[in-house]
Short mmCIF file of C-alpha atoms in Angstrom, two decimals:
data_model
loop_
_atom_site.label_atom_id
_atom_site.label_comp_id
_atom_site.label_asym_id
_atom_site.label_seq_id
_atom_site.Cartn_x
_atom_site.Cartn_y
_atom_site.Cartn_z
CA GLY A 5 0.02 0.33 0.12
CA GLU A 6 0.84 3.49 -0.04
CA SER A 7 3.35 4.70 2.67
CA VAL A 8 5.83 7.40 3.65
CA GLY A 9 8.65 6.45 5.91
CA LEU A 10 11.72 8.14 7.39
CA HIS A 11 14.94 6.57 7.88
CA LEU A 12 16.06 8.02 11.15
CA PRO A 13 13.35 8.56 13.99
CA THR A 14 15.65 10.62 16.04
CA LEU A 15 18.38 12.91 14.74
CA SER A 16 20.75 15.21 17.34
CA VAL A 17 22.88 17.81 16.18
CA GLN A 18 25.13 20.70 17.32
CA GLU A 19 23.74 24.25 17.08
CA GLY A 20 25.30 25.73 13.96
CA ASP A 21 25.70 22.39 11.84
CA ASN A 22 23.52 21.59 9.09
CA SER A 23 20.83 18.97 9.38
CA ILE A 24 19.80 16.48 6.76
CA ILE A 25 16.35 14.51 7.61
CA ASN A 26 15.76 11.75 4.98
CA CYS A 27 12.59 10.32 4.08
CA ALA A 28 11.72 7.45 1.58
CA TYR A 29 8.37 7.54 -0.49
CA SER A 30 6.81 4.28 -1.99
CA ASN A 31 3.92 5.59 -4.09
CA SER A 32 5.43 6.17 -7.39
CA ALA A 33 2.50 7.97 -8.76
CA SER A 34 2.76 10.78 -6.29
CA ASP A 35 3.70 14.13 -7.69
CA TYR A 36 4.04 16.63 -5.04
CA PHE A 37 6.00 16.45 -1.59
CA ILE A 38 6.16 18.45 1.43
CA TRP A 39 7.81 19.04 4.57
CA TYR A 40 6.14 20.28 7.91
CA LYS A 41 7.74 20.96 11.37
CA GLN A 42 5.62 20.22 14.35
CA GLU A 43 6.42 21.63 17.87
CA SER A 44 5.17 20.38 20.80
CA GLY A 45 1.53 21.49 21.37
CA LYS A 46 1.04 22.77 17.75
CA GLY A 47 -0.03 21.75 14.62
CA PRO A 48 1.99 20.95 11.50
CA GLN A 49 3.76 24.20 10.10
CA PHE A 50 4.44 24.26 6.59
CA ILE A 51 8.23 24.52 5.78
CA ILE A 52 8.95 23.99 1.79
CA ASP A 53 7.22 21.88 -0.83
CA ILE A 54 8.36 20.30 -4.31
CA ARG A 55 6.61 19.16 -7.56
CA SER A 56 8.01 15.97 -8.97
CA ASN A 57 9.39 17.65 -12.14
CA MET A 58 12.08 19.24 -10.20
CA ASP A 59 15.00 17.92 -8.22
CA LYS A 60 15.90 20.50 -5.87
CA ARG A 61 14.01 23.68 -4.08
CA GLN A 62 15.63 26.24 -1.77
CA GLY A 63 14.20 28.32 0.86
CA GLN A 64 15.25 30.19 3.76
CA ARG A 65 17.77 27.83 5.08
CA VAL A 66 16.13 24.98 4.01
CA THR A 67 16.41 22.97 1.00
CA VAL A 68 14.38 19.79 -0.20
CA LEU A 69 16.05 17.40 -2.59
CA LEU A 70 13.89 14.82 -4.63
CA ASN A 71 15.42 11.66 -6.33
CA LYS A 72 12.65 10.00 -8.08
CA THR A 73 14.79 7.20 -9.24
CA VAL A 74 15.06 5.76 -5.52
CA LYS A 75 12.11 7.56 -4.14
CA HIS A 76 14.15 9.67 -1.60
CA LEU A 77 13.31 13.10 -0.25
CA SER A 78 15.59 14.89 1.99
CA LEU A 79 15.32 18.05 3.86
CA GLN A 80 18.59 20.27 4.38
CA ILE A 81 18.53 22.81 7.00
CA ALA A 82 21.66 24.90 7.18
CA ALA A 83 23.13 26.41 10.59
CA THR A 84 20.59 24.52 12.84
CA GLN A 85 19.33 26.59 15.61
CA PRO A 86 17.73 25.73 18.71
CA GLY A 87 14.41 26.87 17.64
CA ASP A 88 14.57 24.11 14.77
CA SER A 89 14.20 21.47 17.66
CA ALA A 90 10.71 19.86 16.48
CA VAL A 91 9.41 16.76 15.00
CA TYR A 92 9.82 16.66 10.96
CA PHE A 93 7.42 15.16 8.62
CA CYS A 94 7.51 14.39 4.97
CA ALA A 95 4.45 13.99 2.92
CA GLU A 96 3.43 12.95 -0.44
CA SER A 97 0.38 13.65 -2.42
CA PRO A 98 -1.23 11.67 -5.16
CA VAL A 99 -1.52 13.33 -8.73
CA PHE A 100 -3.11 16.58 -8.44
CA SER A 101 -6.55 16.62 -9.50
CA GLY A 102 -9.30 19.41 -9.36
CA GLY A 103 -7.89 20.92 -6.26
CA TYR A 104 -7.60 17.59 -4.38
CA ASN A 105 -4.69 17.66 -1.74
CA LYS A 106 -4.74 14.25 0.26
CA LEU A 107 -1.65 14.08 2.01
CA ILE A 108 0.07 10.89 3.13
CA PHE A 109 2.38 11.47 6.19
CA GLY A 110 5.18 9.40 7.45
CA ALA A 111 5.90 8.68 11.24
CA GLY A 112 8.42 11.72 11.80
CA THR A 113 11.68 12.42 12.76
CA ARG A 114 12.55 14.21 16.12
CA LEU A 115 15.38 16.75 15.59
CA ALA A 116 16.97 17.87 18.80
CA VAL A 117 19.48 20.73 18.56
CA HIS A 118 21.99 20.88 21.30
CA PRO A 119 23.99 24.08 22.27
CA ASP B 19 -3.91 37.52 8.89
CA ALA B 20 -5.92 34.92 10.79
CA GLY B 21 -4.60 31.34 10.48
CA VAL B 22 -6.46 28.33 10.70
CA THR B 23 -8.28 28.36 14.07
CA GLN B 24 -9.77 25.20 15.86
CA SER B 25 -12.03 24.63 18.94
CA PRO B 26 -12.32 23.63 21.53
CA THR B 27 -8.63 22.85 22.29
CA HIS B 28 -9.17 20.06 24.59
CA LEU B 29 -12.15 17.79 25.11
CA ILE B 30 -12.65 14.97 27.45
CA LYS B 31 -15.44 12.37 26.51
CA THR B 32 -16.85 9.14 27.58
CA ARG B 33 -17.04 6.00 25.32
CA GLY B 34 -20.25 6.19 23.30
CA GLN B 35 -20.51 9.84 23.46
CA GLN B 36 -20.88 12.12 20.48
CA VAL B 37 -18.46 14.93 19.80
CA THR B 38 -18.24 17.80 17.11
CA LEU B 39 -15.03 19.53 16.70
CA ARG B 40 -14.70 23.07 14.81
CA CYS B 41 -12.48 24.79 12.44
CA SER B 42 -12.24 28.08 10.73
CA PRO B 43 -10.02 28.28 7.64
CA LYS B 44 -7.05 30.42 6.96
CA SER B 45 -8.55 33.92 5.34
CA GLY B 46 -9.11 33.25 1.89
CA HIS B 47 -8.88 29.63 1.77
CA ASP B 48 -12.27 27.76 0.54
CA THR B 49 -10.98 23.96 1.31
CA VAL B 50 -10.91 22.39 4.65
CA SER B 51 -9.10 18.71 5.38
CA TRP B 52 -9.20 16.98 8.64
CA TYR B 53 -6.60 14.82 9.72
CA GLN B 54 -6.25 12.37 12.86
CA GLN B 55 -3.03 12.05 14.57
CA ALA B 56 -2.38 9.65 17.29
CA LEU B 57 0.31 10.07 19.57
CA GLY B 58 3.96 9.63 18.18
CA GLN B 59 2.56 9.28 14.51
CA GLY B 60 1.84 11.28 11.51
CA PRO B 61 -1.51 12.58 10.67
CA GLN B 62 -3.79 10.57 8.74
CA PHE B 63 -6.59 11.93 6.36
CA ILE B 64 -9.98 11.89 7.41
CA PHE B 65 -11.90 13.71 4.41
CA GLN B 66 -11.76 17.08 2.78
CA TYR B 67 -14.50 19.14 2.11
CA TYR B 68 -15.23 21.82 -0.86
CA GLU B 69 -18.10 23.71 -1.91
CA GLU B 70 -19.66 22.07 1.14
CA GLU B 71 -19.56 18.81 -0.14
CA GLU B 72 -17.13 16.01 1.09
CA ARG B 73 -15.17 15.14 -2.04
CA GLN B 74 -12.35 12.87 -0.73
CA ARG B 75 -12.20 10.45 2.28
CA GLY B 76 -9.60 8.46 3.89
CA ASN B 77 -9.90 5.06 5.71
CA PHE B 78 -12.30 6.17 8.66
CA PRO B 79 -15.75 4.52 9.43
CA ASP B 80 -19.08 6.18 8.88
CA ARG B 81 -18.95 7.49 12.47
CA PHE B 82 -16.81 10.20 11.31
CA SER B 83 -18.99 12.87 9.58
CA GLY B 84 -18.27 16.43 8.72
CA HIS B 85 -19.91 19.55 7.33
CA GLN B 86 -18.94 22.58 5.69
CA PHE B 87 -20.78 26.01 6.11
CA PRO B 88 -21.28 28.83 3.31
CA ASN B 89 -18.45 30.77 5.14
CA TYR B 90 -16.22 27.49 4.70
CA SER B 91 -15.83 26.74 8.30
CA SER B 92 -16.31 23.11 9.14
CA GLU B 93 -17.29 20.76 11.78
CA LEU B 94 -16.04 17.17 12.25
CA ASN B 95 -18.33 14.94 13.92
CA VAL B 96 -17.70 11.73 15.86
CA ASN B 97 -20.41 9.12 16.93
CA ALA B 98 -20.16 6.39 19.42
CA LEU B 99 -16.60 7.11 20.54
CA LEU B 100 -14.04 4.43 21.21
CA LEU B 101 -11.03 4.80 23.35
CA GLY B 102 -9.16 4.26 19.90
CA ASP B 103 -10.53 7.70 19.01
CA SER B 104 -8.35 9.47 21.57
CA ALA B 105 -6.11 11.67 19.37
CA LEU B 106 -5.28 15.20 17.95
CA TYR B 107 -7.57 16.10 15.70
CA LEU B 108 -5.87 18.49 13.06
CA CYS B 109 -7.87 20.96 10.44
CA ALA B 110 -6.15 22.13 7.55
CA SER B 111 -7.18 24.58 4.90
CA SER B 112 -6.11 25.21 1.44
CA LEU B 113 -7.15 27.12 -1.91
CA ALA B 114 -8.60 25.08 -4.57
CA ARG B 115 -6.89 25.45 -7.78
CA THR B 116 -7.97 24.52 -11.36
CA GLY B 117 -4.27 24.63 -12.31
CA THR B 118 -1.78 21.85 -11.78
CA TYR B 119 0.03 22.84 -8.66
CA ASN B 120 -0.87 22.27 -5.39
CA SER B 121 -1.88 24.70 -2.57
CA PRO B 122 -0.16 23.84 0.54
CA LEU B 123 -2.11 22.71 3.47
CA HIS B 124 -2.10 25.17 6.50
CA PHE B 125 -2.74 23.26 9.50
CA GLY B 126 -4.18 24.77 12.99
CA ASN B 127 -3.08 23.78 16.16
CA GLY B 128 -5.63 20.70 16.81
CA THR B 129 -8.13 19.56 19.16
CA ARG B 130 -6.82 16.90 21.69
CA LEU B 131 -9.67 14.70 21.99
CA THR B 132 -9.60 12.25 25.03
CA VAL B 133 -11.95 9.28 25.39
CA THR B 134 -12.26 7.56 28.67
#
């Protein structure tokens, strides 16, 4: 069945280092991918998204890489800060159709940033 | 610019009872989706409403139902509550598009439902 999984459930980094969070997806029909950050007691917060016709997309301190050959998605966070500590989810969406936007989420990776 | 707002923030119910959760979408959004997030897991899609109709549904029983109002706000109803329904219920809004690019979902902070 469809699934979105993560390689590492917990990632610990030093403040100032770069972080890389990985994600594998299994539905080759998905054409849209998105990363969310969820802090304790809050809902998921949009970070960055990417369509399947792209390999890379950059935002502010974040970069998403998409490798469709191996169905792999990664989120890179530059100069990680304590405020980046949270659970990160990748999610995929089937081929877009008429505004539908059903997301399939993985279990999440916890990022812990140490001073 | 108000984001997605949900009420109540916390709720405790007894098995067999019914519950209604409410959601107001982000300003300018017309589509509302509901997700269930069990502790330590990723959100799972329940259903999505657009133009006051349910247009997609996840793998949830008919005990889960919803409604969307003309002002785009939405309700999630769960009947005959089970212990396993205890979770964080998230509402997300987006803007329906006729093009080929998805509108990112914006989530509220959720309603924490505890069934005892």
